[in-house]
């Protein structure tokens, strides 16, 4: 290739590479927001935590994203990582999953033998050691089961595949308002659910609330 031809070729090559890079970037930006890159590991141990505090904490997570195996979110009421492939923790999107949301909102510690309380910052990227079914059976020192009829605000209903916390109890009609990290497409929020009357679900409770 002569220099003249090379000079003519280069702009085309650069243009081609630019298009290829844009395609790659465009494909990546549809998901893989890597929201977790901006998260941290900030927390502190605490005590004398009320159910009402836990509910306020959970409320901040409402209307944020959902990330399977995830652990951190901001509070802009926007899903910052929509449309990721479901059940892929490598997408590193915004939001908790159902069990991680419960772990953080219940101020639990990562040591399953420690029932003490811990404040997790929203942007702390932690999921905790429990899956939904762990909560269903009261696994871990901070957790126990409760009869569904006795479940009150900030208790939870847990099955083998999901857990949602009671935002506002309604025992009369078994249609509690539930705060939960629900799914990739629907994110984290507050909805009316019939878990209380669903045989898949049991009552779950965090022990040791101040009130
Ligand atoms: Ca929010
Ligand atoms: Ca958000
Ligand atoms: Ca997501």
Short mmCIF file of C-alpha atoms and ligand atoms in Angstrom, two decimals:
data_model
loop_
_atom_site.label_atom_id
_atom_site.label_comp_id
_atom_site.label_asym_id
_atom_site.label_seq_id
_atom_site.Cartn_x
_atom_site.Cartn_y
_atom_site.Cartn_z
CA UNK A 1 0.00 0.00 0.00
CA UNK A 2 1.45 3.38 -1.00
CA UNK A 3 1.42 6.26 1.37
CA UNK A 4 -1.26 7.97 -0.71
CA UNK A 5 -3.49 4.92 -0.58
CA UNK A 6 -2.75 4.50 3.12
CA UNK A 7 -3.85 8.07 3.79
CA UNK A 8 -7.03 7.42 1.87
CA UNK A 9 -7.62 4.19 3.77
CA UNK A 10 -7.09 5.49 7.27
CA UNK A 11 -10.17 7.71 7.57
CA UNK A 12 -12.31 4.82 6.45
CA UNK A 13 -10.63 2.52 8.96
CA UNK A 14 -11.11 5.05 11.75
CA UNK A 15 -14.74 5.54 10.77
CA UNK A 16 -15.26 1.78 10.77
CA UNK A 17 -13.69 1.36 14.18
CA UNK A 18 -15.76 4.24 15.52
CA UNK A 19 -18.94 2.58 14.31
CA UNK A 20 -17.85 -0.72 15.84
CA UNK A 21 -17.06 0.97 19.16
CA UNK A 22 -20.40 2.76 19.13
CA UNK A 23 -22.20 -0.50 18.48
CA UNK A 24 -20.38 -2.15 21.36
CA UNK A 25 -21.07 0.79 23.66
CA UNK A 26 -24.69 0.91 22.55
CA UNK A 27 -25.14 -2.77 23.21
CA UNK A 28 -23.54 -2.46 26.61
CA UNK A 29 -25.55 0.57 27.63
CA UNK A 30 -28.84 -1.26 27.18
CA UNK A 31 -27.88 -3.06 30.38
CA UNK A 32 -24.73 -3.43 32.47
CA UNK A 33 -25.03 0.06 33.85
CA UNK A 34 -22.55 -1.09 36.50
CA UNK A 35 -24.42 1.01 39.07
CA UNK A 36 -22.57 -0.89 41.80
CA UNK A 37 -19.31 0.79 40.78
CA UNK A 38 -20.54 3.86 42.68
CA UNK A 39 -21.54 1.88 45.79
CA UNK A 40 -19.61 1.53 49.03
CA UNK A 41 -19.29 -0.61 52.15
CA UNK A 42 -20.48 1.92 54.74
CA UNK A 43 -22.39 0.78 57.83
CA UNK A 44 -22.40 1.07 61.61
CA UNK A 45 -23.69 -1.10 64.41
CA UNK A 46 -26.56 0.30 66.42
CA UNK A 47 -29.33 -0.64 68.86
CA UNK A 48 -32.81 0.45 70.01
CA UNK A 49 -34.27 0.31 66.52
CA UNK A 50 -38.03 0.63 66.09
CA UNK A 51 -40.19 -0.98 63.44
CA UNK A 52 -41.16 2.50 62.30
CA UNK A 53 -37.49 3.26 61.59
CA UNK A 54 -37.20 0.09 59.56
CA UNK A 55 -40.26 1.06 57.58
CA UNK A 56 -38.86 4.52 56.86
CA UNK A 57 -35.62 2.92 55.74
CA UNK A 58 -37.46 0.52 53.43
CA UNK A 59 -39.56 3.38 52.03
CA UNK A 60 -36.43 4.97 50.63
CA UNK A 61 -35.79 1.80 48.65
CA UNK A 62 -39.24 1.98 47.09
CA UNK A 63 -39.33 2.97 43.42
CA UNK A 64 -35.65 2.15 42.91
CA UNK A 65 -34.30 -0.72 40.85
CA UNK A 66 -34.15 -4.45 41.43
CA UNK A 67 -30.96 -6.45 41.09
CA UNK A 68 -30.84 -10.20 41.61
CA UNK A 69 -28.19 -10.69 44.31
CA UNK A 70 -27.73 -6.92 44.48
CA UNK A 71 -27.37 -4.65 47.44
CA UNK A 72 -27.23 -0.88 46.85
CA UNK A 73 -29.55 1.86 45.71
CA UNK A 74 -29.94 5.61 45.78
CA UNK A 75 -33.19 7.44 46.53
CA UNK A 76 -34.13 9.25 43.32
CA UNK A 77 -37.30 7.18 42.76
CA UNK A 78 -35.97 6.07 39.37
CA UNK A 79 -34.73 2.61 38.37
CA UNK A 80 -31.19 3.49 37.32
CA UNK A 81 -30.58 0.03 35.83
CA UNK A 82 -33.72 -1.04 33.96
CA UNK A 83 -33.91 -3.92 31.55
CA UNK A 84 -30.96 -6.00 32.71
CA UNK A 85 -31.06 -9.73 31.98
CA UNK A 86 -32.80 -11.24 35.04
CA UNK A 87 -31.03 -13.45 37.56
CA UNK A 88 -27.55 -12.32 36.53
CA UNK A 89 -25.61 -10.68 39.38
CA UNK A 90 -22.89 -9.68 36.92
CA UNK A 91 -25.11 -6.94 35.56
CA UNK A 92 -24.30 -5.02 38.77
CA UNK A 93 -27.43 -2.90 38.55
CA UNK A 94 -29.18 -0.69 41.09
CA UNK A 95 -31.27 -2.18 43.82
CA UNK A 96 -31.64 -5.11 46.15
CA UNK A 97 -33.37 -8.40 45.57
CA UNK A 98 -36.17 -9.49 47.88
CA UNK A 99 -34.03 -11.13 50.56
CA UNK A 100 -31.26 -8.53 50.46
CA UNK A 101 -33.84 -5.79 50.84
CA UNK A 102 -35.24 -7.50 53.93
CA UNK A 103 -31.77 -8.03 55.39
CA UNK A 104 -30.90 -4.34 55.10
CA UNK A 105 -34.33 -3.02 56.12
CA UNK A 106 -34.27 -5.28 59.17
CA UNK A 107 -30.90 -3.84 60.25
CA UNK A 108 -29.30 -7.28 60.35
CA UNK A 109 -25.64 -8.23 60.57
CA UNK A 110 -23.77 -10.52 58.22
CA UNK A 111 -22.84 -12.93 61.05
CA UNK A 112 -25.84 -15.27 61.25
CA UNK A 113 -25.16 -15.93 64.96
CA UNK A 114 -25.38 -12.20 65.82
CA UNK A 115 -28.90 -10.84 66.40
CA UNK A 116 -27.63 -7.28 66.91
CA UNK A 117 -28.68 -4.36 64.75
CA UNK A 118 -26.65 -2.72 62.02
CA UNK A 119 -27.42 0.35 59.92
CA UNK A 120 -26.54 -0.24 56.28
CA UNK A 121 -26.26 2.83 54.11
CA UNK A 122 -28.45 2.69 51.02
CA UNK A 123 -25.36 2.76 48.84
CA UNK A 124 -23.64 0.01 50.80
CA UNK A 125 -23.41 -2.92 48.44
CA UNK A 126 -24.41 -5.84 50.62
CA UNK A 127 -26.94 -8.60 50.27
CA UNK A 128 -26.49 -10.50 53.52
CA UNK A 129 -26.40 -14.26 54.07
CA UNK A 130 -30.10 -15.08 53.68
CA UNK A 131 -32.32 -16.13 50.80
CA UNK A 132 -36.10 -15.89 50.95
CA UNK A 133 -36.46 -19.45 52.19
CA UNK A 134 -34.04 -18.77 55.07
CA UNK A 135 -36.44 -16.12 56.35
CA UNK A 136 -39.40 -18.43 55.82
CA UNK A 137 -37.89 -20.89 58.30
CA UNK A 138 -36.50 -18.29 60.69
CA UNK A 139 -32.85 -19.12 59.98
CA UNK A 140 -30.20 -17.02 61.73
CA UNK A 141 -30.15 -15.48 65.21
CA UNK A 142 -32.06 -12.29 64.24
CA UNK A 143 -34.90 -14.18 62.58
CA UNK A 144 -37.87 -16.22 63.70
CA UNK A 145 -41.23 -17.30 62.38
CA UNK A 146 -44.62 -15.90 63.36
CA UNK A 147 -48.15 -17.07 62.68
CA UNK A 148 -49.38 -15.24 59.60
CA UNK A 149 -52.48 -14.05 61.44
CA UNK A 150 -50.18 -12.29 63.92
CA UNK A 151 -47.91 -10.61 61.36
CA UNK A 152 -47.78 -6.83 61.86
CA UNK A 153 -45.97 -3.88 60.28
CA UNK A 154 -42.43 -4.80 59.26
CA UNK A 155 -42.90 -8.49 59.79
CA UNK A 156 -42.72 -10.32 56.47
CA UNK A 157 -44.28 -13.08 54.42
CA UNK A 158 -41.69 -15.44 52.98
CA UNK A 159 -41.86 -18.39 50.60
CA UNK A 160 -39.24 -20.57 48.93
CA UNK A 161 -39.02 -18.00 46.14
CA UNK A 162 -39.88 -14.57 47.55
CA UNK A 163 -40.13 -12.38 50.63
CA UNK A 164 -42.02 -9.12 51.10
CA UNK A 165 -42.33 -7.00 54.24
CA UNK A 166 -45.61 -5.77 55.68
CA UNK A 167 -45.86 -2.05 55.00
CA UNK A 168 -49.43 -1.79 56.21
CA UNK A 169 -51.20 -4.82 57.67
CA UNK A 170 -54.72 -5.74 56.65
CA UNK A 171 -55.67 -8.98 58.32
CA UNK A 172 -59.38 -8.63 57.52
CA UNK A 173 -59.06 -9.17 53.80
CA UNK A 174 -55.57 -10.73 53.52
CA UNK A 175 -54.54 -7.94 51.17
CA UNK A 176 -51.71 -6.25 53.03
CA UNK A 177 -49.71 -3.45 51.53
CA UNK A 178 -46.32 -5.05 51.03
CA UNK A 179 -42.96 -3.36 50.54
CA UNK A 180 -40.68 -5.57 48.49
CA UNK A 181 -38.00 -5.87 45.84
CA UNK A 182 -40.13 -7.66 43.31
CA UNK A 183 -38.50 -8.19 39.91
CA UNK A 184 -36.20 -6.76 37.26
CA UNK A 185 -39.07 -5.24 35.30
CA UNK A 186 -41.12 -3.98 38.25
CA UNK A 187 -38.29 -2.92 40.58
CA UNK A 188 -38.76 -2.22 44.29
CA UNK A 189 -41.95 -0.72 45.62
CA UNK A 190 -45.16 -0.93 47.65
CA UNK A 191 -48.10 -2.92 46.37
CA UNK A 192 -51.21 -4.70 47.64
CA UNK A 193 -50.48 -8.43 47.87
CA UNK A 194 -52.33 -11.51 49.08
CA UNK A 195 -49.32 -13.33 50.53
CA UNK A 196 -51.03 -13.61 53.92
CA UNK A 197 -53.61 -15.97 52.44
CA UNK A 198 -51.21 -17.80 50.11
CA UNK A 199 -50.18 -21.23 51.44
CA UNK A 200 -46.73 -20.86 49.84
CA UNK A 201 -45.93 -18.16 52.38
CA UNK A 202 -45.17 -18.22 56.09
CA UNK A 203 -44.84 -15.38 58.56
CA UNK A 204 -41.30 -14.13 59.28
CA UNK A 205 -40.12 -11.77 61.98
CA UNK A 206 -37.00 -9.93 62.99
CA UNK A 207 -36.51 -10.26 66.77
CA UNK A 208 -35.45 -7.54 69.19
CA UNK A 209 -37.22 -4.40 67.95
CA UNK A 210 -37.32 -1.57 70.49
CA UNK A 211 -40.99 -1.22 69.70
CA1 LIG B 1 -37.04 5.76 46.75
CA1 LIG B 2 -32.60 4.99 41.71
CA1 LIG B 3 -32.25 -3.73 37.27
#
